[in-house]
Short mmCIF file of C-alpha atoms in Angstrom, two decimals:
data_model
loop_
_atom_site.label_atom_id
_atom_site.label_comp_id
_atom_site.label_asym_id
_atom_site.label_seq_id
_atom_site.Cartn_x
_atom_site.Cartn_y
_atom_site.Cartn_z
CA UNK A 61 28.19 -11.04 13.68
CA UNK A 62 24.63 -12.17 14.56
CA UNK A 63 21.38 -10.53 12.73
CA UNK A 64 17.74 -10.80 13.39
CA UNK A 65 15.37 -9.54 10.79
CA UNK A 66 11.78 -8.97 12.09
CA UNK A 67 8.46 -8.68 10.11
CA UNK A 68 5.80 -6.53 11.71
CA UNK A 69 3.10 -7.81 14.18
CA UNK A 70 0.73 -5.35 12.55
CA UNK A 71 -1.27 -6.85 9.54
CA UNK A 72 -4.53 -5.78 7.76
CA UNK A 73 -7.30 -7.75 9.39
CA UNK A 74 -9.54 -8.17 6.17
CA UNK A 75 -6.54 -10.42 4.92
CA UNK A 76 -5.39 -12.17 7.97
CA UNK A 77 -8.76 -13.79 8.55
CA UNK A 78 -8.34 -15.74 5.32
CA UNK A 79 -4.49 -16.02 4.99
CA UNK A 80 -1.61 -15.45 7.19
CA UNK A 81 1.63 -15.45 5.02
CA UNK A 82 5.19 -15.60 6.17
CA UNK A 83 7.27 -12.63 4.92
CA UNK A 84 9.25 -13.46 1.71
CA UNK A 85 11.21 -10.26 1.57
CA UNK A 86 13.34 -10.97 4.74
CA UNK A 87 14.15 -14.53 4.00
CA UNK A 88 15.48 -13.07 0.67
CA UNK A 89 17.54 -10.60 2.62
CA UNK A 90 18.70 -13.61 4.73
CA UNK A 91 20.01 -15.34 1.73
CA UNK A 92 21.92 -12.30 0.73
CA UNK A 93 24.20 -12.40 3.91
CA UNK A 94 24.08 -15.92 5.28
CA UNK A 95 27.68 -16.49 4.11
CA UNK A 96 28.84 -13.50 5.93
CA UNK A 97 27.08 -13.92 9.38
CA UNK A 98 24.56 -15.79 11.48
CA UNK A 99 21.13 -14.49 10.43
CA UNK A 100 17.62 -15.25 11.74
CA UNK A 101 14.04 -14.25 10.54
CA UNK A 102 10.99 -13.96 12.77
CA UNK A 103 7.51 -13.26 11.58
CA UNK A 104 6.03 -11.43 14.46
CA UNK A 105 2.29 -11.38 13.33
CA UNK A 106 2.34 -15.37 13.95
CA UNK A 107 2.79 -15.01 17.84
CA UNK A 108 0.89 -13.54 20.78
CA UNK A 109 3.70 -11.65 22.51
CA UNK A 110 5.88 -9.84 20.03
CA UNK A 111 7.31 -7.33 22.51
CA UNK A 112 8.12 -10.35 24.76
CA UNK A 113 9.92 -12.26 21.92
CA UNK A 114 12.04 -9.30 20.83
CA UNK A 115 13.11 -8.59 24.60
CA UNK A 116 13.96 -12.36 24.91
CA UNK A 117 16.05 -12.45 21.85
CA UNK A 118 17.35 -8.83 21.28
CA UNK A 119 20.49 -9.08 23.53
CA UNK A 120 21.71 -12.16 21.39
CA UNK A 121 22.18 -10.03 18.26
CA UNK A 122 24.25 -7.27 17.04
CA UNK A 123 21.97 -5.98 14.38
CA UNK A 124 18.32 -6.03 14.30
CA UNK A 125 16.45 -5.21 11.22
CA UNK A 126 12.68 -4.18 10.64
CA UNK A 127 10.65 -3.90 7.58
CA UNK A 128 7.38 -1.65 7.58
CA UNK A 129 4.69 -0.15 5.38
CA UNK A 130 3.18 3.25 6.54
CA UNK A 131 0.71 1.77 8.79
CA UNK A 132 3.06 -0.45 10.42
CA UNK A 133 5.96 2.22 11.02
CA UNK A 134 5.00 3.45 14.37
CA UNK A 135 4.81 -0.30 15.70
CA UNK A 136 8.20 -0.78 14.33
CA UNK A 137 9.70 2.36 16.14
CA UNK A 138 8.46 0.68 19.40
CA UNK A 139 10.21 -2.62 18.60
CA UNK A 140 13.26 -0.41 17.55
CA UNK A 141 13.35 1.02 21.15
CA UNK A 142 13.37 -2.61 22.71
CA UNK A 143 16.18 -3.39 20.38
CA UNK A 144 18.23 -0.38 21.14
CA UNK A 145 17.76 -0.87 25.05
CA UNK A 146 19.09 -4.40 24.67
CA UNK A 147 22.26 -2.92 23.00
CA UNK A 148 21.68 -3.92 19.27
CA UNK A 149 21.97 -1.64 16.27
CA UNK A 150 18.87 -1.12 14.21
CA UNK A 151 18.31 -1.10 10.37
CA UNK A 152 14.75 -0.59 9.07
CA UNK A 153 13.67 -1.05 5.41
CA UNK A 154 10.43 -1.39 3.18
CA UNK A 155 8.11 0.90 1.67
CA UNK A 156 7.73 3.64 4.47
CA UNK A 157 11.33 3.96 5.22
CA UNK A 158 12.23 4.09 1.54
CA UNK A 159 9.81 6.79 0.61
CA UNK A 160 10.23 8.59 4.18
CA UNK A 161 13.93 8.39 4.63
CA UNK A 162 14.76 12.31 4.51
CA UNK A 163 11.82 12.72 6.84
CA UNK A 164 12.88 10.14 9.26
CA UNK A 165 16.61 11.34 9.18
CA UNK A 166 15.65 14.73 10.35
CA UNK A 167 13.01 13.70 12.92
CA UNK A 168 13.43 12.42 16.55
CA UNK A 169 13.02 8.94 15.06
CA UNK A 170 16.68 9.31 14.16
CA UNK A 171 17.68 8.07 17.64
CA UNK A 172 16.10 4.70 17.28
CA UNK A 173 17.49 4.11 13.90
CA UNK A 174 21.08 3.50 12.79
CA UNK A 175 20.42 2.61 9.17
CA UNK A 176 17.92 2.78 6.43
CA UNK A 177 18.02 0.28 3.58
CA UNK A 178 16.11 1.93 0.74
CA UNK A 179 14.41 0.31 -2.22
CA UNK A 180 15.22 -3.29 -3.24
CA UNK A 181 17.54 -4.37 -0.14
CA UNK A 182 19.35 -7.63 -0.90
CA UNK A 183 22.58 -5.96 -2.31
CA UNK A 184 22.54 -2.89 -0.14
CA UNK A 185 22.00 -5.05 3.05
CA UNK A 186 24.76 -7.42 1.98
CA UNK A 187 27.36 -4.37 1.64
CA UNK A 188 26.09 -3.05 4.94
CA UNK A 189 26.66 -6.07 6.71
CA UNK A 190 30.08 -6.82 5.11
CA UNK A 191 31.30 -3.04 5.92
CA UNK A 192 30.11 -3.50 9.67
CA UNK A 193 31.84 -6.87 9.84
CA UNK A 194 35.16 -5.44 8.37
CA UNK A 195 34.74 -1.88 9.96
CA UNK A 196 34.69 -0.16 6.66
CA UNK A 197 33.28 3.15 5.89
CA UNK A 198 29.58 3.12 4.66
CA UNK A 199 29.65 6.13 2.26
CA UNK A 200 29.98 3.91 -0.69
CA UNK A 201 27.02 1.66 0.10
CA UNK A 202 24.41 2.40 -2.56
CA UNK A 203 20.84 2.79 -1.31
CA UNK A 204 21.94 3.20 2.13
CA UNK A 205 21.17 6.06 4.69
CA UNK A 206 23.10 5.85 7.90
CA UNK A 207 23.40 7.89 11.00
CA UNK A 208 26.67 9.89 11.89
CA UNK A 209 26.36 11.64 15.04
CA UNK A 210 23.20 13.61 15.23
CA UNK A 211 22.36 13.46 11.62
CA UNK A 212 21.63 10.89 8.86
CA UNK A 213 23.68 10.75 5.73
CA UNK A 214 21.94 9.49 2.58
CA UNK A 215 24.02 7.68 -0.08
CA UNK A 216 22.89 7.79 -3.73
CA UNK A 217 20.39 5.18 -4.66
CA UNK A 218 21.21 1.56 -6.06
CA UNK A 219 20.24 0.62 -9.41
CA UNK A 220 17.82 -2.23 -9.56
CA UNK A 221 19.38 -5.62 -9.43
CA UNK A 222 19.37 -8.19 -12.42
CA UNK A 223 17.11 -11.22 -11.39
CA UNK A 224 20.12 -13.54 -11.42
CA UNK A 225 22.01 -11.50 -8.80
CA UNK A 226 19.01 -12.35 -6.37
CA UNK A 227 19.61 -15.33 -4.27
CA UNK A 228 16.97 -18.08 -3.53
CA UNK A 229 15.41 -17.42 -0.12
CA UNK A 230 16.67 -18.80 2.94
CA UNK A 231 13.84 -20.43 4.63
CA UNK A 232 16.02 -22.16 7.17
CA UNK A 233 16.59 -18.75 8.77
CA UNK A 234 13.20 -18.60 9.99
CA UNK A 235 12.83 -18.76 13.88
CA UNK A 236 8.99 -19.16 13.72
CA UNK A 237 7.42 -21.89 11.39
CA UNK A 238 4.12 -22.39 12.59
CA UNK A 239 0.89 -20.44 12.23
CA UNK A 240 0.87 -19.62 8.52
CA UNK A 241 -1.94 -20.69 6.40
CA UNK A 242 -4.20 -19.87 3.50
CA UNK A 243 -7.58 -20.97 4.70
CA UNK A 244 -6.52 -24.15 6.40
CA UNK A 245 -3.31 -24.98 4.35
CA UNK A 246 0.12 -24.15 5.24
CA UNK A 247 1.25 -21.46 2.87
CA UNK A 248 4.55 -19.79 1.84
CA UNK A 249 5.48 -17.27 -0.91
CA UNK A 250 7.18 -17.64 -4.25
CA UNK A 251 8.01 -14.58 -6.25
CA UNK A 252 8.37 -14.97 -10.17
CA UNK A 253 8.91 -11.34 -10.99
CA UNK A 254 9.40 -7.81 -9.52
CA UNK A 255 7.83 -4.51 -10.55
CA UNK A 256 5.03 -3.17 -12.62
CA UNK A 257 5.16 -0.97 -15.73
CA UNK A 258 1.71 0.52 -15.10
CA UNK A 259 1.25 3.88 -13.39
CA UNK A 260 -1.56 3.69 -10.74
CA UNK A 261 -1.67 6.89 -8.84
CA UNK A 262 -2.44 5.08 -5.48
CA UNK A 263 0.39 2.80 -5.69
CA UNK A 264 3.87 2.84 -4.17
CA UNK A 265 5.47 0.14 -6.38
CA UNK A 266 6.77 2.68 -8.90
CA UNK A 267 8.66 4.53 -6.02
CA UNK A 268 10.41 1.12 -5.00
CA UNK A 269 11.21 -0.10 -8.50
CA UNK A 270 10.47 2.51 -11.04
CA UNK A 271 8.29 1.49 -14.06
CA UNK A 272 10.00 -1.80 -14.53
CA UNK A 273 9.18 -5.50 -14.94
CA UNK A 274 12.02 -8.18 -14.15
CA UNK A 275 11.39 -11.72 -14.54
CA UNK A 276 13.11 -14.71 -12.77
CA UNK A 277 13.87 -17.61 -14.69
CA UNK A 278 11.04 -20.27 -14.90
CA UNK A 279 13.66 -22.94 -13.64
CA UNK A 280 14.21 -20.81 -10.43
CA UNK A 281 10.41 -20.38 -9.84
CA UNK A 282 9.90 -24.13 -9.77
CA UNK A 283 13.11 -24.74 -7.65
CA UNK A 284 11.57 -22.18 -5.34
CA UNK A 285 8.20 -23.88 -5.17
CA UNK A 286 9.88 -27.06 -4.38
CA UNK A 287 11.92 -25.52 -1.54
CA UNK A 288 8.62 -24.10 -0.05
CA UNK A 289 7.06 -27.47 -0.16
CA UNK A 290 10.16 -29.04 1.49
CA UNK A 291 9.80 -26.44 4.42
CA UNK A 292 6.20 -27.60 4.90
CA UNK A 293 4.02 -25.55 2.41
CA UNK A 294 0.90 -27.01 0.75
CA UNK A 295 -0.12 -23.65 -0.65
CA UNK A 296 1.95 -21.27 -2.54
CA UNK A 297 1.06 -17.33 -2.82
CA UNK A 298 2.63 -15.33 -5.70
CA UNK A 299 3.00 -11.96 -4.48
CA UNK A 300 4.27 -10.44 -7.88
CA UNK A 301 3.44 -6.81 -8.46
CA UNK A 302 1.71 -7.54 -11.51
CA UNK A 303 2.08 -11.18 -12.59
CA UNK A 304 -0.27 -10.82 -15.77
CA UNK A 305 1.78 -8.34 -17.48
CA UNK A 306 3.09 -11.17 -19.44
CA UNK A 307 0.24 -13.59 -19.96
CA UNK A 308 2.10 -16.04 -21.99
CA UNK A 309 4.85 -16.30 -19.44
CA UNK A 310 2.19 -17.04 -16.62
CA UNK A 311 0.85 -19.74 -18.91
CA UNK A 312 4.42 -21.22 -19.24
CA UNK A 313 4.84 -21.14 -15.44
CA UNK A 314 1.47 -23.19 -15.27
CA UNK A 315 2.93 -25.70 -17.90
CA UNK A 316 6.21 -25.85 -15.89
CA UNK A 317 4.16 -26.65 -12.72
CA UNK A 318 2.27 -29.37 -14.44
CA UNK A 319 5.40 -30.83 -16.12
CA UNK A 320 7.16 -30.82 -12.61
CA UNK A 321 4.48 -32.82 -10.87
CA UNK A 322 3.45 -30.12 -8.45
CA UNK A 323 -0.24 -29.78 -9.28
CA UNK A 324 -1.03 -31.23 -5.82
CA UNK A 325 -0.02 -27.78 -4.26
CA UNK A 326 -2.58 -24.97 -4.17
CA UNK A 327 -1.61 -21.73 -5.82
CA UNK A 328 -2.97 -18.13 -5.43
CA UNK A 329 -1.87 -14.96 -6.82
CA UNK A 330 -3.03 -11.27 -7.39
CA UNK A 331 -3.73 -10.29 -10.99
CA UNK A 332 -5.26 -7.62 -13.09
CA UNK A 333 -8.59 -8.04 -14.46
CA UNK A 334 -7.59 -7.16 -17.92
CA UNK A 335 -4.72 -9.81 -17.83
CA UNK A 336 -7.12 -12.45 -16.70
CA UNK A 337 -9.78 -11.56 -19.06
CA UNK A 338 -7.46 -11.41 -22.04
CA UNK A 339 -7.05 -15.39 -22.08
CA UNK A 340 -9.57 -17.95 -21.40
CA UNK A 341 -6.90 -20.45 -22.17
CA UNK A 342 -4.58 -19.01 -19.54
CA UNK A 343 -7.15 -19.44 -16.95
CA UNK A 344 -7.84 -22.98 -17.81
CA UNK A 345 -4.30 -23.74 -17.62
CA UNK A 346 -4.13 -21.94 -14.29
CA UNK A 347 -6.99 -24.21 -12.99
CA UNK A 348 -5.08 -27.24 -14.28
CA UNK A 349 -1.89 -26.19 -12.63
CA UNK A 350 -3.82 -26.06 -9.33
CA UNK A 351 -4.60 -22.31 -8.90
CA UNK A 352 -7.65 -21.99 -6.70
CA UNK A 353 -7.62 -18.37 -5.54
CA UNK A 354 -6.92 -15.05 -7.34
CA UNK A 355 -7.22 -11.47 -6.00
CA UNK A 356 -8.39 -9.36 -8.95
CA UNK A 357 -7.74 -5.48 -8.81
CA UNK A 358 -11.12 -4.37 -10.15
CA UNK A 359 -10.93 -1.14 -8.21
CA UNK A 360 -14.23 0.55 -8.96
CA UNK A 361 -17.44 0.36 -10.81
CA UNK A 362 -17.15 3.93 -11.82
CA UNK A 363 -15.20 4.57 -15.10
CA UNK A 364 -14.70 8.12 -13.65
CA UNK A 365 -12.97 6.77 -10.55
CA UNK A 366 -10.80 4.21 -12.75
CA UNK A 367 -9.61 7.35 -14.78
CA UNK A 368 -8.72 8.98 -11.51
CA UNK A 369 -6.73 6.13 -10.33
CA UNK A 370 -4.80 5.91 -13.73
CA UNK A 371 -6.37 2.42 -14.30
CA UNK A 372 -8.15 2.76 -17.79
CA UNK A 373 -11.01 0.66 -18.42
CA UNK A 374 -10.54 -2.14 -15.64
CA UNK A 375 -14.04 -2.90 -14.86
CA UNK A 376 -15.09 -3.44 -18.47
CA UNK A 377 -12.91 -6.69 -18.19
CA UNK A 378 -14.03 -7.63 -14.79
CA UNK A 379 -17.17 -9.62 -15.77
CA UNK A 380 -15.15 -11.75 -18.03
CA UNK A 381 -12.22 -12.15 -15.66
CA UNK A 382 -14.49 -13.60 -12.95
CA UNK A 383 -16.53 -15.64 -15.19
CA UNK A 384 -13.23 -17.35 -16.51
CA UNK A 385 -12.00 -17.80 -12.91
CA UNK A 386 -15.21 -19.25 -11.54
CA UNK A 387 -15.48 -21.61 -14.52
CA UNK A 388 -12.06 -23.11 -13.53
CA UNK A 389 -13.13 -23.40 -9.75
CA UNK A 390 -10.97 -20.58 -8.64
CA UNK A 391 -12.01 -18.59 -5.73
CA UNK A 392 -12.26 -14.67 -6.77
CA UNK A 393 -11.30 -11.93 -4.21
CA UNK A 394 -11.46 -8.37 -5.30
CA UNK A 395 -10.24 -4.81 -4.21
CA UNK A 396 -12.97 -2.28 -4.80
CA UNK A 397 -11.98 1.34 -3.64
CA UNK A 398 -14.52 3.88 -2.33
CA UNK A 399 -14.12 7.40 -0.84
CA UNK A 400 -12.93 9.01 -3.98
CA UNK A 401 -13.10 12.78 -4.61
CA UNK A 402 -16.44 12.94 -6.43
CA UNK A 403 -18.07 9.85 -4.62
CA UNK A 404 -21.64 10.27 -3.41
CA UNK A 405 -23.13 7.25 -1.34
CA UNK A 406 -24.52 5.84 -4.49
CA UNK A 407 -21.20 5.69 -6.14
CA UNK A 408 -19.71 3.84 -3.14
CA UNK A 409 -22.64 1.35 -3.02
CA UNK A 410 -22.04 0.89 -6.75
CA UNK A 411 -19.05 -1.24 -5.78
CA UNK A 412 -21.11 -3.56 -3.57
CA UNK A 413 -23.74 -3.92 -6.38
CA UNK A 414 -20.87 -4.81 -8.85
CA UNK A 415 -19.40 -7.32 -6.45
CA UNK A 416 -22.79 -9.11 -5.97
CA UNK A 417 -23.43 -8.78 -9.63
CA UNK A 418 -20.03 -10.62 -10.42
CA UNK A 419 -20.75 -13.04 -7.43
CA UNK A 420 -17.29 -12.34 -6.07
CA UNK A 421 -16.41 -14.72 -3.28
CA UNK A 422 -14.46 -12.32 -1.09
CA UNK A 423 -14.82 -8.64 -2.00
CA UNK A 424 -12.79 -6.19 0.06
CA UNK A 425 -14.38 -2.77 0.06
CA UNK A 426 -11.18 -0.53 0.48
CA UNK A 427 -11.27 3.19 1.13
CA UNK A 428 -9.06 5.46 -1.10
CA UNK A 429 -5.88 6.17 0.90
CA UNK A 430 -3.41 9.02 0.50
CA UNK A 431 -0.19 6.99 0.75
CA UNK A 432 2.83 8.91 1.32
CA UNK A 433 4.67 10.13 -1.66
CA UNK A 434 2.11 8.98 -4.25
CA UNK A 435 0.79 10.96 -6.96
CA UNK A 436 -2.93 10.20 -5.41
CA UNK A 437 -1.60 11.90 -2.26
CA UNK A 438 -0.53 15.15 -4.00
CA UNK A 439 -3.74 15.50 -5.67
CA UNK A 440 -5.72 14.94 -2.59
CA UNK A 441 -3.76 17.37 -0.78
CA UNK A 442 -4.38 19.91 -3.52
CA UNK A 443 -8.07 19.21 -3.19
CA UNK A 444 -7.94 19.69 0.56
CA UNK A 445 -9.67 16.11 0.95
CA UNK A 446 -7.20 14.42 3.50
CA UNK A 447 -8.71 14.49 6.98
CA UNK A 448 -5.96 12.48 8.89
CA UNK A 449 -2.37 12.17 8.82
CA UNK A 450 -1.94 9.40 11.38
CA UNK A 451 -0.22 6.81 9.33
CA UNK A 452 -1.17 4.08 11.75
CA UNK A 453 -4.67 4.24 10.09
CA UNK A 454 -3.21 4.07 6.53
CA UNK A 455 -4.30 0.42 6.03
CA UNK A 456 -6.96 0.80 3.27
CA UNK A 457 -9.82 0.21 5.73
CA UNK A 458 -9.76 3.46 7.75
CA UNK A 459 -11.26 6.51 6.28
CA UNK A 460 -8.41 9.25 6.09
CA UNK A 461 -10.28 11.33 3.33
CA UNK A 462 -13.61 13.03 2.80
CA UNK A 463 -15.16 13.29 -0.63
CA UNK A 464 -16.59 16.54 -2.07
CA UNK A 465 -19.99 15.08 -0.86
CA UNK A 466 -19.32 12.91 2.28
CA UNK A 467 -17.38 13.33 5.48
CA UNK A 468 -14.93 10.73 6.47
CA UNK A 469 -16.98 9.44 9.00
CA UNK A 470 -19.69 8.90 6.47
CA UNK A 471 -17.43 7.17 4.10
CA UNK A 472 -16.27 4.93 7.00
CA UNK A 473 -19.84 3.89 7.82
CA UNK A 474 -21.08 3.15 4.10
CA UNK A 475 -18.10 0.95 3.92
CA UNK A 476 -18.71 -0.82 7.07
CA UNK A 477 -22.42 -1.30 6.04
CA UNK A 478 -21.25 -2.96 2.75
CA UNK A 479 -19.16 -5.34 4.39
CA UNK A 480 -21.99 -6.12 6.97
CA UNK A 481 -24.63 -6.75 4.16
CA UNK A 482 -22.50 -8.83 1.62
CA UNK A 483 -21.98 -12.12 3.46
CA UNK A 484 -25.67 -13.04 3.74
CA UNK A 485 -27.65 -16.17 2.35
CA UNK A 486 -27.18 -15.29 -1.24
CA UNK A 487 -23.51 -15.22 -0.80
CA UNK A 488 -23.81 -18.44 1.18
CA UNK A 489 -25.39 -20.07 -1.87
CA UNK A 490 -22.89 -19.11 -4.48
CA UNK A 491 -19.49 -18.80 -2.97
CA UNK A 492 -16.89 -21.29 -4.03
CA UNK A 493 -15.18 -21.32 -0.67
CA UNK A 494 -17.54 -23.73 0.95
CA UNK A 495 -16.78 -26.47 -1.55
CA UNK A 496 -12.95 -26.12 -1.95
CA UNK A 497 -12.35 -25.62 1.75
CA UNK A 498 -15.17 -27.10 3.59
CA UNK A 499 -13.33 -27.64 6.90
CA UNK A 500 -12.34 -23.91 6.94
CA UNK A 501 -15.79 -22.85 6.02
CA UNK A 502 -17.55 -24.93 8.60
CA UNK A 503 -14.98 -23.87 11.32
CA UNK A 504 -15.46 -20.13 10.26
CA UNK A 505 -19.12 -20.51 10.44
CA UNK A 506 -19.22 -21.99 13.86
CA UNK A 507 -16.80 -19.46 15.14
CA UNK A 508 -19.01 -16.46 13.77
CA UNK A 509 -22.49 -17.85 14.27
CA UNK A 510 -22.73 -16.96 17.93
CA UNK A 511 -21.54 -13.28 17.38
CA UNK A 512 -23.98 -12.96 14.39
CA UNK A 513 -26.91 -14.39 16.34
CA UNK A 514 -26.10 -12.00 19.38
CA UNK A 515 -25.94 -9.07 17.13
CA UNK A 516 -29.11 -9.92 15.27
CA UNK A 517 -31.02 -10.29 18.74
CA UNK A 518 -29.66 -7.07 19.77
CA UNK A 519 -30.87 -5.34 16.73
CA UNK A 520 -34.28 -7.07 17.00
CA UNK A 521 -34.74 -6.13 20.70
CA UNK A 522 -33.38 -2.53 19.96
CA UNK A 523 -30.98 -3.07 22.59
CA UNK A 524 -28.30 -1.65 20.02
CA UNK A 525 -28.41 0.13 16.66
CA UNK A 526 -26.54 -0.67 13.74
CA UNK A 527 -24.49 2.54 14.44
CA UNK A 528 -23.75 1.13 17.80
CA UNK A 529 -22.41 -2.06 16.22
CA UNK A 530 -20.36 0.08 13.77
CA UNK A 531 -18.82 1.98 16.60
CA UNK A 532 -17.84 -1.17 18.34
CA UNK A 533 -16.10 -2.48 15.43
CA UNK A 534 -14.39 0.63 14.55
CA UNK A 535 -13.01 0.98 18.18
CA UNK A 536 -11.40 -2.57 17.66
CA UNK A 537 -10.39 -2.04 14.07
CA UNK A 538 -12.54 -4.93 13.03
CA UNK A 539 -14.05 -3.06 10.01
CA UNK A 540 -14.74 -6.19 7.86
CA UNK A 541 -16.70 -8.13 10.55
CA UNK A 542 -20.06 -7.24 9.32
CA UNK A 543 -23.38 -7.86 11.19
CA UNK A 544 -25.03 -10.92 9.44
#
């Protein structure tokens, strides 16, 4: 049996300009079945013609797997159709299929999908592949939905795996190995834990893993880093759901990196502001280990909105967290969410002023998004504030909600303006990127300078208005481009 696993060609453009990271989940799935079958993985967002790639390869495989978040799902169906036309069976997984498996099973999508692997996929996928090879019944495979005639049958869910049951990723399975970077350094992912015990209302993690926090042995983490380096990585991204839930453990990981002589690599992760702010010693150790980038979930300047998100007092910790990180030469990116039920224009702009006050290197001004099956969506539905149900636009950058004071179009424009105004001369003076990644920074400046100059001239000569430039960016989906 031959299996091909595909990562979506659709990505969030705000992140892709800084880092393009190969899919970790699929090489973990590949490791779960590589003793049973021939398995390959392809990250389609790293190539120019993903449809052509699938057409050229699909007829060589018996089973083709696709993973999708909500904004990637429609594109996944297009690729599933190509796979089906080539005679392969199709299995889908990831957040959207896990949360929407019943809706998929009762829709016309059913004819493009043979199997759905729900939740954590390694063991379910292994048992599916084993059963297909043996011709065994599928009704005992926990966590699996499968097509039977004109309907989809849904087996009971699978309990979470113990960390020791999860194999090391099989990076040798990748068909595409070039085009992945963080700034200008080849990058790969290594996970140290899975899950989060917090209950943020906008997040889908709890629907995947429940409120759990499972830790891989630090020895395995180090071996995984070494394997990633052997496969060409000079930078490592830790995609843990909440790596700072155990601050002492993160410090121990830093010690292990130092002891293993791996400080020449560059490490990046996402973290909570409260976790980072809780320990200056931790952040100092992160700097010594080679960390040079952290995405902080600050979320909002408004305490009212933080309570609405279920985030507690997150912004109270933001100033200290950013200071600790900058003191240790670590680039800070933040997520700040506007477009919440009670937001006025001033409330949304407060996120801009907070980012400027903190001297954040890369703020991402997100828009509150009613992701499927989250408590947030239920509340927004009850309030009648959801304006769009096209999941292709559920990427955090498009306005799919209105507030009690602003239309969705107004929320969209204000958020675009914030991105347009942030990267000015003041930002140029204080950002750490130009020193840590001077080649990337110079190349990016040279790439963007002609566009910025053209736009400035158009505004000066009144050939176009700021609203015209906004509409151009909106049409292209380039909502983080800015003006100058």
